[in-house]
Amino acid sequence: METVAEAIPEPRAVRVHGLDDALAALQAAAALGRPVILASIPGAAGSVGALWFRELVAAARARHPDAVVTAVLDCADQPGDALGALRAGIADIALAAPPEMLARLRTIAAECGGRIHPSPLPALDLRGRRDPVRACRDWLAG
């Protein structure tokens, strides 16, 4: 008998640098019927910002509404960026911080319905890929 854990594949992460990457990842995920994690570049919260990432993900989701996606904004080792991202409505944050700080931020994130992930997330990086949709299909199918 198949269990729920066996029926739902564990999502794999794809590192996105912009909208084209996010669209490729969601197109592949939707075609395969697999969940995907859109992972920002390391430290994106401090460089491009939470609002930019939130809008990038919203635009990609609008084009591929049947894709099951979790979007994770990387805050590197900056807890202030993580708090700002949570305030901006980003539910999933990647953060590298000392254990005591992670525990406090996990509590805050949980109160907002969010989660803290390790930074950086292991992911397929689409930078320089000639065929990002195919790369995503291969990665997500594996």
mmCIF file of C-alpha atoms in Angstrom:
data_model
loop_
_atom_site.group_PDB
_atom_site.id
_atom_site.type_symbol
_atom_site.label_atom_id
_atom_site.label_comp_id
_atom_site.label_asym_id
_atom_site.label_seq_id
_atom_site.Cartn_x
_atom_site.Cartn_y
_atom_site.Cartn_z
ATOM 1 C CA MET A 1 0.000 0.000 0.000
ATOM 2 C CA GLU A 2 1.368 3.412 -0.997
ATOM 3 C CA THR A 3 1.794 5.929 1.831
ATOM 4 C CA VAL A 4 1.190 9.668 1.557
ATOM 5 C CA ALA A 5 4.945 10.323 1.758
ATOM 6 C CA GLU A 6 5.494 8.059 -1.239
ATOM 7 C CA ALA A 7 2.657 9.599 -3.239
ATOM 8 C CA ILE A 8 3.867 13.194 -2.908
ATOM 9 C CA PRO A 9 7.416 13.690 -4.178
ATOM 10 C CA GLU A 10 9.738 15.840 -2.096
ATOM 11 C CA PRO A 11 10.110 19.208 -3.830
ATOM 12 C CA ARG A 12 13.508 20.069 -5.282
ATOM 13 C CA ALA A 13 14.847 23.612 -5.392
ATOM 14 C CA VAL A 14 15.705 25.649 -8.464
ATOM 15 C CA ARG A 15 17.787 28.808 -7.988
ATOM 16 C CA VAL A 16 16.273 31.660 -9.954
ATOM 17 C CA HIS A 17 17.969 34.852 -11.083
ATOM 18 C CA GLY A 18 14.939 36.461 -12.680
ATOM 19 C CA LEU A 19 11.510 35.927 -14.186
ATOM 20 C CA ASP A 20 12.704 33.747 -17.088
ATOM 21 C CA ASP A 21 14.240 31.275 -14.641
ATOM 22 C CA ALA A 22 11.108 31.208 -12.486
ATOM 23 C CA LEU A 23 8.919 30.637 -15.544
ATOM 24 C CA ALA A 24 11.142 27.778 -16.728
ATOM 25 C CA ALA A 25 11.002 26.106 -13.322
ATOM 26 C CA LEU A 26 7.221 26.410 -13.033
ATOM 27 C CA GLN A 27 6.660 25.275 -16.609
ATOM 28 C CA ALA A 28 8.704 22.126 -15.960
ATOM 29 C CA ALA A 29 7.084 21.507 -12.571
ATOM 30 C CA ALA A 30 3.561 21.874 -13.976
ATOM 31 C CA ALA A 31 4.333 19.602 -16.938
ATOM 32 C CA LEU A 32 5.705 16.905 -14.625
ATOM 33 C CA GLY A 33 3.089 17.375 -11.925
ATOM 34 C CA ARG A 34 5.904 17.812 -9.393
ATOM 35 C CA PRO A 35 6.231 20.424 -6.653
ATOM 36 C CA VAL A 36 9.148 22.837 -6.895
ATOM 37 C CA ILE A 37 10.948 25.271 -4.640
ATOM 38 C CA LEU A 38 11.905 28.591 -6.230
ATOM 39 C CA ALA A 39 15.045 29.588 -4.355
ATOM 40 C CA SER A 40 16.438 33.084 -4.708
ATOM 41 C CA ILE A 41 20.124 33.688 -5.138
ATOM 42 C CA PRO A 42 22.065 33.730 -1.853
ATOM 43 C CA GLY A 43 21.609 37.046 -0.061
ATOM 44 C CA ALA A 44 18.852 38.216 -2.407
ATOM 45 C CA ALA A 45 16.911 39.837 0.442
ATOM 46 C CA GLY A 46 19.757 42.323 0.869
ATOM 47 C CA SER A 47 20.468 42.872 -2.818
ATOM 48 C CA VAL A 48 17.211 42.769 -4.812
ATOM 49 C CA GLY A 49 14.844 42.882 -1.849
ATOM 50 C CA ALA A 50 11.821 41.036 -0.550
ATOM 51 C CA LEU A 51 9.288 43.012 -2.589
ATOM 52 C CA TRP A 52 11.101 42.283 -5.859
ATOM 53 C CA PHE A 53 11.180 38.563 -5.060
ATOM 54 C CA ARG A 54 7.539 38.542 -3.968
ATOM 55 C CA GLU A 55 6.466 40.156 -7.266
ATOM 56 C CA LEU A 56 8.696 37.846 -9.335
ATOM 57 C CA VAL A 57 7.050 34.806 -7.751
ATOM 58 C CA ALA A 58 3.559 36.291 -8.185
ATOM 59 C CA ALA A 59 4.204 36.924 -11.890
ATOM 60 C CA ALA A 60 5.484 33.364 -12.411
ATOM 61 C CA ARG A 61 2.547 31.864 -10.494
ATOM 62 C CA ALA A 62 0.106 33.896 -12.597
ATOM 63 C CA ARG A 63 1.517 32.313 -15.765
ATOM 64 C CA HIS A 64 1.583 28.772 -14.322
ATOM 65 C CA PRO A 65 -1.250 28.582 -11.794
ATOM 66 C CA ASP A 66 -1.274 24.770 -11.676
ATOM 67 C CA ALA A 67 2.355 24.560 -10.537
ATOM 68 C CA VAL A 68 2.814 23.640 -6.883
ATOM 69 C CA VAL A 69 5.501 26.024 -5.691
ATOM 70 C CA THR A 70 7.194 27.148 -2.517
ATOM 71 C CA ALA A 71 9.229 30.347 -2.851
ATOM 72 C CA VAL A 72 12.231 30.760 -0.541
ATOM 73 C CA LEU A 73 13.983 34.118 -0.209
ATOM 74 C CA ASP A 74 17.609 33.841 0.913
ATOM 75 C CA CYS A 75 18.594 36.324 3.610
ATOM 76 C CA ALA A 76 22.196 35.073 3.973
ATOM 77 C CA ASP A 77 23.254 35.790 7.576
ATOM 78 C CA GLN A 78 21.111 38.906 8.014
ATOM 79 C CA PRO A 79 18.299 38.425 10.558
ATOM 80 C CA GLY A 80 17.052 41.969 9.895
ATOM 81 C CA ASP A 81 16.493 41.074 6.236
ATOM 82 C CA ALA A 82 14.593 37.963 7.356
ATOM 83 C CA LEU A 83 12.297 40.042 9.577
ATOM 84 C CA GLY A 84 11.738 42.501 6.735
ATOM 85 C CA ALA A 85 10.889 39.665 4.371
ATOM 86 C CA LEU A 86 8.357 38.245 6.824
ATOM 87 C CA ARG A 87 6.772 41.715 7.138
ATOM 88 C CA ALA A 88 6.609 41.887 3.321
ATOM 89 C CA GLY A 89 4.610 38.657 3.239
ATOM 90 C CA ILE A 90 7.375 36.215 2.292
ATOM 91 C CA ALA A 91 6.507 33.019 4.174
ATOM 92 C CA ASP A 92 9.655 30.996 3.485
ATOM 93 C CA ILE A 93 13.043 32.428 4.383
ATOM 94 C CA ALA A 94 16.535 30.923 4.114
ATOM 95 C CA LEU A 95 18.875 32.169 6.828
ATOM 96 C CA ALA A 96 22.283 31.260 8.232
ATOM 97 C CA ALA A 97 22.461 32.370 11.865
ATOM 98 C CA PRO A 98 23.561 31.124 15.263
ATOM 99 C CA PRO A 99 21.200 28.551 16.820
ATOM 100 C CA GLU A 100 19.754 30.980 19.403
ATOM 101 C CA MET A 101 18.916 33.521 16.694
ATOM 102 C CA LEU A 102 17.430 30.826 14.447
ATOM 103 C CA ALA A 103 15.217 29.627 17.312
ATOM 104 C CA ARG A 104 13.877 33.157 17.899
ATOM 105 C CA LEU A 105 13.309 33.755 14.203
ATOM 106 C CA ARG A 106 11.598 30.376 13.777
ATOM 107 C CA THR A 107 9.155 31.404 16.516
ATOM 108 C CA ILE A 108 8.492 34.757 14.843
ATOM 109 C CA ALA A 109 8.152 33.122 11.420
ATOM 110 C CA ALA A 110 5.725 30.507 12.774
ATOM 111 C CA GLU A 111 3.556 33.282 14.241
ATOM 112 C CA CYS A 112 3.356 34.739 10.702
ATOM 113 C CA GLY A 113 2.689 31.342 9.126
ATOM 114 C CA GLY A 114 6.258 31.212 7.810
ATOM 115 C CA ARG A 115 9.251 28.889 7.966
ATOM 116 C CA ILE A 116 13.008 29.273 8.208
ATOM 117 C CA HIS A 117 15.201 27.124 5.941
ATOM 118 C CA PRO A 118 18.991 26.714 5.888
ATOM 119 C CA SER A 119 20.968 29.162 3.755
ATOM 120 C CA PRO A 120 21.822 28.548 1.024
ATOM 121 C CA LEU A 121 19.399 25.852 -0.076
ATOM 122 C CA PRO A 122 20.887 23.141 -2.295
ATOM 123 C CA ALA A 123 19.432 23.899 -5.717
ATOM 124 C CA LEU A 124 19.795 23.601 -9.458
ATOM 125 C CA ASP A 125 21.245 26.946 -10.571
ATOM 126 C CA LEU A 126 19.851 28.084 -13.913
ATOM 127 C CA ARG A 127 22.513 30.702 -14.606
ATOM 128 C CA GLY A 128 24.039 30.030 -18.026
ATOM 129 C CA ARG A 129 21.771 27.096 -18.914
ATOM 130 C CA ARG A 130 21.046 26.952 -22.658
ATOM 131 C CA ASP A 131 17.744 25.161 -22.140
ATOM 132 C CA PRO A 132 16.514 25.998 -18.630
ATOM 133 C CA VAL A 133 13.165 24.212 -19.048
ATOM 134 C CA ARG A 134 14.910 20.957 -19.976
ATOM 135 C CA ALA A 135 17.410 21.388 -17.137
ATOM 136 C CA CYS A 136 14.502 21.862 -14.723
ATOM 137 C CA ARG A 137 12.639 18.847 -16.107
ATOM 138 C CA ASP A 138 15.708 16.648 -15.694
ATOM 139 C CA TRP A 139 16.341 17.973 -12.177
ATOM 140 C CA LEU A 140 12.750 17.716 -10.976
ATOM 141 C CA ALA A 141 12.233 14.257 -12.499
ATOM 142 C CA GLY A 142 15.373 12.885 -10.831
#
